Amino acid sequence: DAGVTQSPTHLIKTRGQQVTLRCSPKSGHDTVSWYQQALGQGPQFIFQYYEEEERQRGNFPDRFSGHQFPNYSSELNVNALLLGDSALYLCASSLRVGTGFGNTIYFGEGSWLTVV
Amino acid sequence: AQTVTQSQPEMSVQEAETVTLSCTYDTSESNYYLFWYKQPPSRQMILVIRQEAYKQQNATENRFSVNFQKAAKSFSLKISDSQLGDTAMYFCAFMKSGGAGNMLTFGGGTRLMVKP
């Protein structure tokens, strides 16, 4: 049973460019969340997708957008990259139904984005 | 909004000894969940232990246990018989009960080094 998979593992982009990160949730999970983890800090919630719609959003600008596909996989897009966008981007999957404590949230290993 | 604070940026412990990691949080919610996650150098977030706020009994998972003080809004993690494999970043996290889904608010983390 595959866990949460993310791609690419590492990437380097130039300031002003756009980037797309991808996530496949754990088998059977229908909800995908994205977190940004700057170096030496805790993860911060970006947004969550369920039924192909953005359901919750953290304090991130519109440059951060996402998408969820019918197979529950998801993409995170960041436009007009800034140096401060350099971080580890974590994808987390869970079950929407019965939300709360009963659902274990599984994380991927993340995508390291460096903006130069 | 919820906040989670981990006041110990770094800690070290000798192998086989016991260490306690501190976490405090601030919320106006009456029902919620608290978690400790471990993030080894592989970067993948691994759930260590979790606690439901309405349960007075402290959670225990093998060598890991918590001291949950709801009135004080404190949630510390005790690791007994520390092992070299426990070396990692540890994050305390908060989740509201019910509502919109599985969104975690993380603290800034504590880097734990287990010394042989």
JSON list of C-alpha atoms in Angstrom, two decimals:
[
{"chain": "A", "resi": 1, "resn": "ASP", "atom": "CA", "xyz": [0.00, 0.00, 0.00]},
{"chain": "A", "resi": 2, "resn": "ALA", "atom": "CA", "xyz": [1.65, 3.17, -1.20]},
{"chain": "A", "resi": 3, "resn": "GLY", "atom": "CA", "xyz": [1.79, 6.05, 1.22]},
{"chain": "A", "resi": 4, "resn": "VAL", "atom": "CA", "xyz": [1.73, 9.70, 0.23]},
{"chain": "A", "resi": 5, "resn": "THR", "atom": "CA", "xyz": [4.03, 10.34, -2.70]},
{"chain": "A", "resi": 6, "resn": "GLN", "atom": "CA", "xyz": [5.32, 13.71, -3.82]},
{"chain": "A", "resi": 7, "resn": "SER", "atom": "CA", "xyz": [7.27, 14.91, -6.82]},
{"chain": "A", "resi": 8, "resn": "PRO", "atom": "CA", "xyz": [9.72, 16.30, -7.54]},
{"chain": "A", "resi": 9, "resn": "THR", "atom": "CA", "xyz": [11.94, 15.71, -4.53]},
{"chain": "A", "resi": 10, "resn": "HIS", "atom": "CA", "xyz": [14.13, 18.75, -5.14]},
{"chain": "A", "resi": 11, "resn": "LEU", "atom": "CA", "xyz": [13.96, 21.61, -7.55]},
{"chain": "A", "resi": 12, "resn": "ILE", "atom": "CA", "xyz": [15.59, 24.96, -8.13]},
{"chain": "A", "resi": 13, "resn": "LYS", "atom": "CA", "xyz": [13.72, 27.87, -9.69]},
{"chain": "A", "resi": 14, "resn": "THR", "atom": "CA", "xyz": [14.55, 31.45, -10.51]},
{"chain": "A", "resi": 15, "resn": "ARG", "atom": "CA", "xyz": [12.75, 34.38, -8.90]},
{"chain": "A", "resi": 16, "resn": "GLY", "atom": "CA", "xyz": [9.64, 35.28, -10.90]},
{"chain": "A", "resi": 17, "resn": "GLN", "atom": "CA", "xyz": [9.16, 31.82, -12.34]},
{"chain": "A", "resi": 18, "resn": "GLN", "atom": "CA", "xyz": [6.26, 29.47, -11.69]},
{"chain": "A", "resi": 19, "resn": "VAL", "atom": "CA", "xyz": [6.41, 26.01, -10.12]},
{"chain": "A", "resi": 20, "resn": "THR", "atom": "CA", "xyz": [4.07, 23.03, -9.89]},
{"chain": "A", "resi": 21, "resn": "LEU", "atom": "CA", "xyz": [4.39, 20.38, -7.19]},
{"chain": "A", "resi": 22, "resn": "ARG", "atom": "CA", "xyz": [2.48, 17.11, -7.26]},
{"chain": "A", "resi": 23, "resn": "CYS", "atom": "CA", "xyz": [1.04, 14.81, -4.65]},
{"chain": "A", "resi": 24, "resn": "SER", "atom": "CA", "xyz": [-0.65, 11.42, -4.69]},
{"chain": "A", "resi": 25, "resn": "PRO", "atom": "CA", "xyz": [-2.52, 10.67, -1.46]},
{"chain": "A", "resi": 26, "resn": "LYS", "atom": "CA", "xyz": [-2.44, 7.42, 0.41]},
{"chain": "A", "resi": 27, "resn": "SER", "atom": "CA", "xyz": [-4.69, 4.80, -1.13]},
{"chain": "A", "resi": 28, "resn": "GLY", "atom": "CA", "xyz": [-8.27, 5.32, 0.03]},
{"chain": "A", "resi": 29, "resn": "HIS", "atom": "CA", "xyz": [-7.77, 8.91, 1.16]},
{"chain": "A", "resi": 30, "resn": "ASP", "atom": "CA", "xyz": [-9.84, 11.67, -0.41]},
{"chain": "A", "resi": 31, "resn": "THR", "atom": "CA", "xyz": [-8.55, 14.85, 1.25]},
{"chain": "A", "resi": 32, "resn": "VAL", "atom": "CA", "xyz": [-5.23, 16.50, 0.48]},
{"chain": "A", "resi": 33, "resn": "SER", "atom": "CA", "xyz": [-3.64, 19.34, 2.40]},
{"chain": "A", "resi": 34, "resn": "TRP", "atom": "CA", "xyz": [-0.50, 21.30, 1.60]},
{"chain": "A", "resi": 35, "resn": "TYR", "atom": "CA", "xyz": [1.93, 22.77, 4.12]},
{"chain": "A", "resi": 36, "resn": "GLN", "atom": "CA", "xyz": [4.96, 25.03, 3.74]},
{"chain": "A", "resi": 37, "resn": "GLN", "atom": "CA", "xyz": [7.89, 24.40, 6.06]},
{"chain": "A", "resi": 38, "resn": "ALA", "atom": "CA", "xyz": [10.63, 27.03, 6.00]},
{"chain": "A", "resi": 39, "resn": "LEU", "atom": "CA", "xyz": [14.06, 25.95, 7.21]},
{"chain": "A", "resi": 40, "resn": "GLY", "atom": "CA", "xyz": [14.14, 25.58, 10.98]},
{"chain": "A", "resi": 41, "resn": "GLN", "atom": "CA", "xyz": [10.42, 26.25, 11.42]},
{"chain": "A", "resi": 42, "resn": "GLY", "atom": "CA", "xyz": [7.22, 24.27, 11.83]},
{"chain": "A", "resi": 43, "resn": "PRO", "atom": "CA", "xyz": [4.94, 23.57, 8.88]},
{"chain": "A", "resi": 44, "resn": "GLN", "atom": "CA", "xyz": [2.30, 26.15, 8.01]},
{"chain": "A", "resi": 45, "resn": "PHE", "atom": "CA", "xyz": [-1.03, 25.21, 6.46]},
{"chain": "A", "resi": 46, "resn": "ILE", "atom": "CA", "xyz": [-1.52, 26.48, 2.91]},
{"chain": "A", "resi": 47, "resn": "PHE", "atom": "CA", "xyz": [-4.83, 24.94, 1.83]},
{"chain": "A", "resi": 48, "resn": "GLN", "atom": "CA", "xyz": [-6.91, 21.78, 1.73]},
{"chain": "A", "resi": 49, "resn": "TYR", "atom": "CA", "xyz": [-8.76, 20.09, -1.13]},
{"chain": "A", "resi": 50, "resn": "TYR", "atom": "CA", "xyz": [-11.71, 17.77, -0.99]},
{"chain": "A", "resi": 51, "resn": "GLU", "atom": "CA", "xyz": [-14.06, 16.80, -3.83]},
{"chain": "A", "resi": 52, "resn": "GLU", "atom": "CA", "xyz": [-11.86, 18.81, -6.21]},
{"chain": "A", "resi": 53, "resn": "GLU", "atom": "CA", "xyz": [-12.55, 22.07, -4.38]},
{"chain": "A", "resi": 54, "resn": "GLU", "atom": "CA", "xyz": [-10.48, 24.21, -2.04]},
{"chain": "A", "resi": 55, "resn": "ARG", "atom": "CA", "xyz": [-12.17, 23.84, 1.36]},
{"chain": "A", "resi": 56, "resn": "GLN", "atom": "CA", "xyz": [-9.86, 25.69, 3.72]},
{"chain": "A", "resi": 57, "resn": "ARG", "atom": "CA", "xyz": [-7.06, 28.15, 3.20]},
{"chain": "A", "resi": 58, "resn": "GLY", "atom": "CA", "xyz": [-4.32, 29.45, 5.44]},
{"chain": "A", "resi": 59, "resn": "ASN", "atom": "CA", "xyz": [-2.73, 32.88, 5.35]},
{"chain": "A", "resi": 60, "resn": "PHE", "atom": "CA", "xyz": [-1.08, 32.61, 1.95]},
{"chain": "A", "resi": 61, "resn": "PRO", "atom": "CA", "xyz": [-1.38, 34.98, -1.02]},
{"chain": "A", "resi": 62, "resn": "ASP", "atom": "CA", "xyz": [-3.22, 34.19, -4.24]},
{"chain": "A", "resi": 63, "resn": "ARG", "atom": "CA", "xyz": [0.11, 33.34, -5.87]},
{"chain": "A", "resi": 64, "resn": "PHE", "atom": "CA", "xyz": [-0.42, 29.97, -4.21]},
{"chain": "A", "resi": 65, "resn": "SER", "atom": "CA", "xyz": [-3.09, 27.94, -5.95]},
{"chain": "A", "resi": 66, "resn": "GLY", "atom": "CA", "xyz": [-3.98, 24.32, -6.23]},
{"chain": "A", "resi": 67, "resn": "HIS", "atom": "CA", "xyz": [-6.00, 21.69, -7.88]},
{"chain": "A", "resi": 68, "resn": "GLN", "atom": "CA", "xyz": [-7.39, 18.29, -7.04]},
{"chain": "A", "resi": 69, "resn": "PHE", "atom": "CA", "xyz": [-8.11, 15.71, -9.70]},
{"chain": "A", "resi": 70, "resn": "PRO", "atom": "CA", "xyz": [-10.87, 13.08, -9.79]},
{"chain": "A", "resi": 71, "resn": "ASN", "atom": "CA", "xyz": [-8.37, 10.43, -8.63]},
{"chain": "A", "resi": 72, "resn": "TYR", "atom": "CA", "xyz": [-7.75, 12.61, -5.52]},
{"chain": "A", "resi": 73, "resn": "SER", "atom": "CA", "xyz": [-4.20, 13.55, -6.51]},
{"chain": "A", "resi": 74, "resn": "SER", "atom": "CA", "xyz": [-3.33, 17.19, -6.16]},
{"chain": "A", "resi": 75, "resn": "GLU", "atom": "CA", "xyz": [-1.07, 19.93, -7.46]},
{"chain": "A", "resi": 76, "resn": "LEU", "atom": "CA", "xyz": [0.29, 23.00, -5.75]},
{"chain": "A", "resi": 77, "resn": "ASN", "atom": "CA", "xyz": [1.15, 25.91, -8.02]},
{"chain": "A", "resi": 78, "resn": "VAL", "atom": "CA", "xyz": [3.15, 28.95, -7.01]},
{"chain": "A", "resi": 79, "resn": "ASN", "atom": "CA", "xyz": [3.40, 31.90, -9.39]},
{"chain": "A", "resi": 80, "resn": "ALA", "atom": "CA", "xyz": [5.85, 34.80, -9.43]},
{"chain": "A", "resi": 81, "resn": "LEU", "atom": "CA", "xyz": [8.27, 33.02, -7.12]},
{"chain": "A", "resi": 82, "resn": "LEU", "atom": "CA", "xyz": [9.98, 35.02, -4.40]},
{"chain": "A", "resi": 83, "resn": "LEU", "atom": "CA", "xyz": [13.17, 34.16, -2.54]},
{"chain": "A", "resi": 84, "resn": "GLY", "atom": "CA", "xyz": [11.02, 33.70, 0.56]},
{"chain": "A", "resi": 85, "resn": "ASP", "atom": "CA", "xyz": [9.12, 30.87, -1.10]},
{"chain": "A", "resi": 86, "resn": "SER", "atom": "CA", "xyz": [12.18, 28.65, -0.62]},
{"chain": "A", "resi": 87, "resn": "ALA", "atom": "CA", "xyz": [10.95, 25.88, 1.67]},
{"chain": "A", "resi": 88, "resn": "LEU", "atom": "CA", "xyz": [9.97, 22.26, 2.04]},
{"chain": "A", "resi": 89, "resn": "TYR", "atom": "CA", "xyz": [6.44, 21.73, 0.75]},
{"chain": "A", "resi": 90, "resn": "LEU", "atom": "CA", "xyz": [4.64, 18.90, 2.48]},
{"chain": "A", "resi": 91, "resn": "CYS", "atom": "CA", "xyz": [1.56, 17.12, 1.25]},
{"chain": "A", "resi": 92, "resn": "ALA", "atom": "CA", "xyz": [-0.73, 15.42, 3.74]},
{"chain": "A", "resi": 93, "resn": "SER", "atom": "CA", "xyz": [-3.62, 13.09, 3.08]},
{"chain": "A", "resi": 94, "resn": "SER", "atom": "CA", "xyz": [-6.55, 11.98, 5.18]},
{"chain": "A", "resi": 95, "resn": "LEU", "atom": "CA", "xyz": [-10.15, 10.88, 5.01]},
{"chain": "A", "resi": 96, "resn": "ARG", "atom": "CA", "xyz": [-12.78, 13.59, 4.94]},
{"chain": "A", "resi": 97, "resn": "VAL", "atom": "CA", "xyz": [-15.56, 11.39, 6.23]},
{"chain": "A", "resi": 98, "resn": "GLY", "atom": "CA", "xyz": [-15.48, 11.10, 9.99]},
{"chain": "A", "resi": 99, "resn": "THR", "atom": "CA", "xyz": [-13.05, 13.98, 10.10]},
{"chain": "A", "resi": 100, "resn": "GLY", "atom": "CA", "xyz": [-11.18, 14.59, 13.26]},
{"chain": "A", "resi": 101, "resn": "PHE", "atom": "CA", "xyz": [-9.32, 12.43, 15.66]},
{"chain": "A", "resi": 102, "resn": "GLY", "atom": "CA", "xyz": [-10.26, 9.15, 14.12]},
{"chain": "A", "resi": 103, "resn": "ASN", "atom": "CA", "xyz": [-8.35, 9.95, 10.96]},
{"chain": "A", "resi": 104, "resn": "THR", "atom": "CA", "xyz": [-4.62, 9.63, 10.94]},
{"chain": "A", "resi": 105, "resn": "ILE", "atom": "CA", "xyz": [-2.98, 12.24, 8.76]},
{"chain": "A", "resi": 106, "resn": "TYR", "atom": "CA", "xyz": [-0.22, 10.84, 6.58]},
{"chain": "A", "resi": 107, "resn": "PHE", "atom": "CA", "xyz": [2.56, 13.05, 5.24]},
{"chain": "A", "resi": 108, "resn": "GLY", "atom": "CA", "xyz": [4.76, 12.69, 2.22]},
{"chain": "A", "resi": 109, "resn": "GLU", "atom": "CA", "xyz": [8.49, 13.30, 2.31]},
{"chain": "A", "resi": 110, "resn": "GLY", "atom": "CA", "xyz": [8.07, 16.72, 0.75]},
{"chain": "A", "resi": 111, "resn": "SER", "atom": "CA", "xyz": [9.42, 18.70, -2.15]},
{"chain": "A", "resi": 112, "resn": "TRP", "atom": "CA", "xyz": [12.38, 20.96, -1.49]},
{"chain": "A", "resi": 113, "resn": "LEU", "atom": "CA", "xyz": [12.01, 24.19, -3.45]},
{"chain": "A", "resi": 114, "resn": "THR", "atom": "CA", "xyz": [14.94, 26.57, -3.73]},
{"chain": "A", "resi": 115, "resn": "VAL", "atom": "CA", "xyz": [14.34, 29.96, -5.34]},
{"chain": "A", "resi": 116, "resn": "VAL", "atom": "CA", "xyz": [17.46, 31.77, -6.51]},
{"chain": "B", "resi": 1, "resn": "ALA", "atom": "CA", "xyz": [-6.93, 31.44, 15.77]},
{"chain": "B", "resi": 2, "resn": "GLN", "atom": "CA", "xyz": [-4.84, 28.89, 17.55]},
{"chain": "B", "resi": 3, "resn": "THR", "atom": "CA", "xyz": [-1.16, 29.19, 18.40]},
{"chain": "B", "resi": 4, "resn": "VAL", "atom": "CA", "xyz": [1.28, 26.51, 19.48]},
{"chain": "B", "resi": 5, "resn": "THR", "atom": "CA", "xyz": [4.55, 27.34, 21.24]},
{"chain": "B", "resi": 6, "resn": "GLN", "atom": "CA", "xyz": [7.56, 25.12, 21.81]},
{"chain": "B", "resi": 7, "resn": "SER", "atom": "CA", "xyz": [9.99, 26.97, 24.02]},
{"chain": "B", "resi": 8, "resn": "GLN", "atom": "CA", "xyz": [12.94, 24.58, 23.70]},
{"chain": "B", "resi": 9, "resn": "PRO", "atom": "CA", "xyz": [14.64, 24.95, 20.30]},
{"chain": "B", "resi": 10, "resn": "GLU", "atom": "CA", "xyz": [17.16, 22.21, 21.07]},
{"chain": "B", "resi": 11, "resn": "MET", "atom": "CA", "xyz": [17.57, 19.47, 23.65]},
{"chain": "B", "resi": 12, "resn": "SER", "atom": "CA", "xyz": [19.93, 16.60, 24.16]},
{"chain": "B", "resi": 13, "resn": "VAL", "atom": "CA", "xyz": [19.72, 13.42, 26.23]},
{"chain": "B", "resi": 14, "resn": "GLN", "atom": "CA", "xyz": [21.94, 10.43, 26.88]},
{"chain": "B", "resi": 15, "resn": "GLU", "atom": "CA", "xyz": [20.87, 7.15, 25.42]},
{"chain": "B", "resi": 16, "resn": "ALA", "atom": "CA", "xyz": [18.57, 5.19, 27.78]},
{"chain": "B", "resi": 17, "resn": "GLU", "atom": "CA", "xyz": [17.67, 8.29, 29.79]},
{"chain": "B", "resi": 18, "resn": "THR", "atom": "CA", "xyz": [14.37, 10.17, 29.92]},
{"chain": "B", "resi": 19, "resn": "VAL", "atom": "CA", "xyz": [13.65, 13.54, 28.33]},
{"chain": "B", "resi": 20, "resn": "THR", "atom": "CA", "xyz": [10.62, 15.82, 28.37]},
{"chain": "B", "resi": 21, "resn": "LEU", "atom": "CA", "xyz": [9.71, 18.21, 25.55]},
{"chain": "B", "resi": 22, "resn": "SER", "atom": "CA", "xyz": [7.43, 21.14, 26.34]},
{"chain": "B", "resi": 23, "resn": "CYS", "atom": "CA", "xyz": [4.50, 22.54, 24.41]},
{"chain": "B", "resi": 24, "resn": "THR", "atom": "CA", "xyz": [1.92, 25.18, 25.24]},
{"chain": "B", "resi": 25, "resn": "TYR", "atom": "CA", "xyz": [-0.99, 26.29, 23.12]},
{"chain": "B", "resi": 26, "resn": "ASP", "atom": "CA", "xyz": [-3.62, 28.95, 23.04]},
{"chain": "B", "resi": 27, "resn": "THR", "atom": "CA", "xyz": [-7.19, 28.40, 21.87]},
{"chain": "B", "resi": 28, "resn": "SER", "atom": "CA", "xyz": [-10.74, 29.39, 22.65]},
{"chain": "B", "resi": 29, "resn": "GLU", "atom": "CA", "xyz": [-12.01, 26.00, 21.52]},
{"chain": "B", "resi": 30, "resn": "SER", "atom": "CA", "xyz": [-13.33, 23.61, 24.14]},
{"chain": "B", "resi": 31, "resn": "ASN", "atom": "CA", "xyz": [-12.86, 20.42, 22.18]},
{"chain": "B", "resi": 32, "resn": "TYR", "atom": "CA", "xyz": [-9.77, 19.69, 20.12]},
{"chain": "B", "resi": 33, "resn": "TYR", "atom": "CA", "xyz": [-6.96, 17.25, 19.54]},
{"chain": "B", "resi": 34, "resn": "LEU", "atom": "CA", "xyz": [-3.25, 17.52, 20.24]},
{"chain": "B", "resi": 35, "resn": "PHE", "atom": "CA", "xyz": [-0.44, 15.66, 18.53]},
{"chain": "B", "resi": 36, "resn": "TRP", "atom": "CA", "xyz": [3.29, 15.13, 18.67]},
{"chain": "B", "resi": 37, "resn": "TYR", "atom": "CA", "xyz": [4.99, 14.50, 15.34]},
{"chain": "B", "resi": 38, "resn": "LYS", "atom": "CA", "xyz": [8.56, 13.38, 14.73]},
{"chain": "B", "resi": 39, "resn": "GLN", "atom": "CA", "xyz": [10.48, 14.55, 11.68]},
{"chain": "B", "resi": 40, "resn": "PRO", "atom": "CA", "xyz": [13.76, 12.67, 11.14]},
{"chain": "B", "resi": 41, "resn": "PRO", "atom": "CA", "xyz": [16.32, 13.78, 8.55]},
{"chain": "B", "resi": 42, "resn": "SER", "atom": "CA", "xyz": [14.28, 11.92, 5.94]},
{"chain": "B", "resi": 43, "resn": "ARG", "atom": "CA", "xyz": [11.80, 14.82, 6.40]},
{"chain": "B", "resi": 44, "resn": "GLN", "atom": "CA", "xyz": [8.67, 12.68, 6.61]},
{"chain": "B", "resi": 45, "resn": "MET", "atom": "CA", "xyz": [6.37, 13.64, 9.45]},
{"chain": "B", "resi": 46, "resn": "ILE", "atom": "CA", "xyz": [5.60, 10.64, 11.63]},
{"chain": "B", "resi": 47, "resn": "LEU", "atom": "CA", "xyz": [2.81, 10.65, 14.21]},
{"chain": "B", "resi": 48, "resn": "VAL", "atom": "CA", "xyz": [4.21, 9.82, 17.66]},
{"chain": "B", "resi": 49, "resn": "ILE", "atom": "CA", "xyz": [1.21, 10.22, 19.94]},
{"chain": "B", "resi": 50, "resn": "ARG", "atom": "CA", "xyz": [-2.15, 11.97, 20.10]},
{"chain": "B", "resi": 51, "resn": "GLN", "atom": "CA", "xyz": [-4.56, 13.18, 22.78]},
{"chain": "B", "resi": 52, "resn": "GLU", "atom": "CA", "xyz": [-8.24, 14.11, 22.75]},
{"chain": "B", "resi": 53, "resn": "ALA", "atom": "CA", "xyz": [-8.88, 17.20, 24.84]},
{"chain": "B", "resi": 54, "resn": "TYR", "atom": "CA", "xyz": [-12.00, 15.79, 26.50]},
{"chain": "B", "resi": 55, "resn": "LYS", "atom": "CA", "xyz": [-10.07, 12.80, 27.84]},
{"chain": "B", "resi": 56, "resn": "GLN", "atom": "CA", "xyz": [-8.41, 13.42, 31.19]},
{"chain": "B", "resi": 57, "resn": "GLN", "atom": "CA", "xyz": [-6.25, 10.33, 30.97]},
{"chain": "B", "resi": 58, "resn": "ASN", "atom": "CA", "xyz": [-2.84, 11.00, 29.46]},
{"chain": "B", "resi": 59, "resn": "ALA", "atom": "CA", "xyz": [-2.04, 9.12, 26.26]},
{"chain": "B", "resi": 60, "resn": "THR", "atom": "CA", "xyz": [0.76, 6.55, 26.20]},
{"chain": "B", "resi": 61, "resn": "GLU", "atom": "CA", "xyz": [2.43, 4.79, 23.27]},
{"chain": "B", "resi": 62, "resn": "ASN", "atom": "CA", "xyz": [5.22, 2.45, 24.34]},
{"chain": "B", "resi": 63, "resn": "ARG", "atom": "CA", "xyz": [8.14, 4.66, 25.43]},
{"chain": "B", "resi": 64, "resn": "PHE", "atom": "CA", "xyz": [6.22, 7.87, 24.65]},
{"chain": "B", "resi": 65, "resn": "SER", "atom": "CA", "xyz": [3.75, 9.50, 27.01]},
{"chain": "B", "resi": 66, "resn": "VAL", "atom": "CA", "xyz": [2.20, 12.92, 27.42]},
{"chain": "B", "resi": 67, "resn": "ASN", "atom": "CA", "xyz": [1.35, 15.18, 30.33]},
{"chain": "B", "resi": 68, "resn": "PHE", "atom": "CA", "xyz": [-1.81, 16.98, 29.26]},
{"chain": "B", "resi": 69, "resn": "GLN", "atom": "CA", "xyz": [-2.85, 19.90, 31.46]},
{"chain": "B", "resi": 70, "resn": "LYS", "atom": "CA", "xyz": [-5.97, 21.36, 29.85]},
{"chain": "B", "resi": 71, "resn": "ALA", "atom": "CA", "xyz": [-6.42, 24.28, 32.23]},
{"chain": "B", "resi": 72, "resn": "ALA", "atom": "CA", "xyz": [-2.81, 25.31, 31.79]},
{"chain": "B", "resi": 73, "resn": "LYS", "atom": "CA", "xyz": [-2.97, 24.59, 28.04]},
{"chain": "B", "resi": 74, "resn": "SER", "atom": "CA", "xyz": [0.14, 22.51, 28.30]},
{"chain": "B", "resi": 75, "resn": "PHE", "atom": "CA", "xyz": [0.98, 19.30, 26.42]},
{"chain": "B", "resi": 76, "resn": "SER", "atom": "CA", "xyz": [4.45, 17.91, 27.11]},
{"chain": "B", "resi": 77, "resn": "LEU", "atom": "CA", "xyz": [6.00, 14.77, 25.62]},
{"chain": "B", "resi": 78, "resn": "LYS", "atom": "CA", "xyz": [8.07, 12.38, 27.73]},
{"chain": "B", "resi": 79, "resn": "ILE", "atom": "CA", "xyz": [10.40, 9.94, 25.99]},
{"chain": "B", "resi": 80, "resn": "SER", "atom": "CA", "xyz": [11.62, 7.14, 28.22]},
{"chain": "B", "resi": 81, "resn": "ASP", "atom": "CA", "xyz": [14.64, 4.93, 27.55]},
{"chain": "B", "resi": 82, "resn": "SER", "atom": "CA", "xyz": [15.80, 7.24, 24.77]},
{"chain": "B", "resi": 83, "resn": "GLN", "atom": "CA", "xyz": [17.24, 5.56, 21.70]},
{"chain": "B", "resi": 84, "resn": "LEU", "atom": "CA", "xyz": [19.59, 6.87, 19.02]},
{"chain": "B", "resi": 85, "resn": "GLY", "atom": "CA", "xyz": [16.73, 6.57, 16.52]},
{"chain": "B", "resi": 86, "resn": "ASP", "atom": "CA", "xyz": [14.76, 9.13, 18.51]},
{"chain": "B", "resi": 87, "resn": "THR", "atom": "CA", "xyz": [17.10, 11.84, 17.22]},
{"chain": "B", "resi": 88, "resn": "ALA", "atom": "CA", "xyz": [14.85, 14.13, 15.18]},
{"chain": "B", "resi": 89, "resn": "MET", "atom": "CA", "xyz": [12.80, 17.32, 15.14]},
{"chain": "B", "resi": 90, "resn": "TYR", "atom": "CA", "xyz": [9.68, 17.05, 17.26]},
{"chain": "B", "resi": 91, "resn": "PHE", "atom": "CA", "xyz": [6.62, 19.14, 16.54]},
{"chain": "B", "resi": 92, "resn": "CYS", "atom": "CA", "xyz": [3.60, 19.73, 18.73]},
{"chain": "B", "resi": 93, "resn": "ALA", "atom": "CA", "xyz": [0.38, 20.27, 16.75]},
{"chain": "B", "resi": 94, "resn": "PHE", "atom": "CA", "xyz": [-3.22, 21.31, 17.39]},
{"chain": "B", "resi": 95, "resn": "MET", "atom": "CA", "xyz": [-6.41, 20.38, 15.51]},
{"chain": "B", "resi": 96, "resn": "LYS", "atom": "CA", "xyz": [-9.90, 21.73, 16.09]},
{"chain": "B", "resi": 97, "resn": "SER", "atom": "CA", "xyz": [-12.60, 19.16, 16.63]},
{"chain": "B", "resi": 98, "resn": "GLY", "atom": "CA", "xyz": [-15.17, 18.66, 13.89]},
{"chain": "B", "resi": 99, "resn": "GLY", "atom": "CA", "xyz": [-15.91, 21.47, 11.48]},
{"chain": "B", "resi": 100, "resn": "ALA", "atom": "CA", "xyz": [-14.04, 21.81, 8.26]},
{"chain": "B", "resi": 101, "resn": "GLY", "atom": "CA", "xyz": [-11.48, 19.09, 8.45]},
{"chain": "B", "resi": 102, "resn": "ASN", "atom": "CA", "xyz": [-8.05, 17.95, 9.37]},
{"chain": "B", "resi": 103, "resn": "MET", "atom": "CA", "xyz": [-6.03, 21.16, 9.55]},
{"chain": "B", "resi": 104, "resn": "LEU", "atom": "CA", "xyz": [-3.02, 21.12, 11.84]},
{"chain": "B", "resi": 105, "resn": "THR", "atom": "CA", "xyz": [-1.42, 24.11, 13.54]},
{"chain": "B", "resi": 106, "resn": "PHE", "atom": "CA", "xyz": [2.21, 23.32, 14.38]},
{"chain": "B", "resi": 107, "resn": "GLY", "atom": "CA", "xyz": [4.65, 24.73, 16.87]},
{"chain": "B", "resi": 108, "resn": "GLY", "atom": "CA", "xyz": [8.15, 25.76, 15.87]},
{"chain": "B", "resi": 109, "resn": "GLY", "atom": "CA", "xyz": [9.71, 22.45, 16.82]},
{"chain": "B", "resi": 110, "resn": "THR", "atom": "CA", "xyz": [12.34, 21.08, 19.20]},
{"chain": "B", "resi": 111, "resn": "ARG", "atom": "CA", "xyz": [15.48, 19.47, 17.86]},
{"chain": "B", "resi": 112, "resn": "LEU", "atom": "CA", "xyz": [16.30, 16.42, 19.99]},
{"chain": "B", "resi": 113, "resn": "MET", "atom": "CA", "xyz": [19.73, 14.84, 19.94]},
{"chain": "B", "resi": 114, "resn": "VAL", "atom": "CA", "xyz": [20.19, 11.46, 21.62]},
{"chain": "B", "resi": 115, "resn": "LYS", "atom": "CA", "xyz": [23.85, 10.92, 22.52]},
{"chain": "B", "resi": 116, "resn": "PRO", "atom": "CA", "xyz": [25.45, 7.48, 22.83]}
]
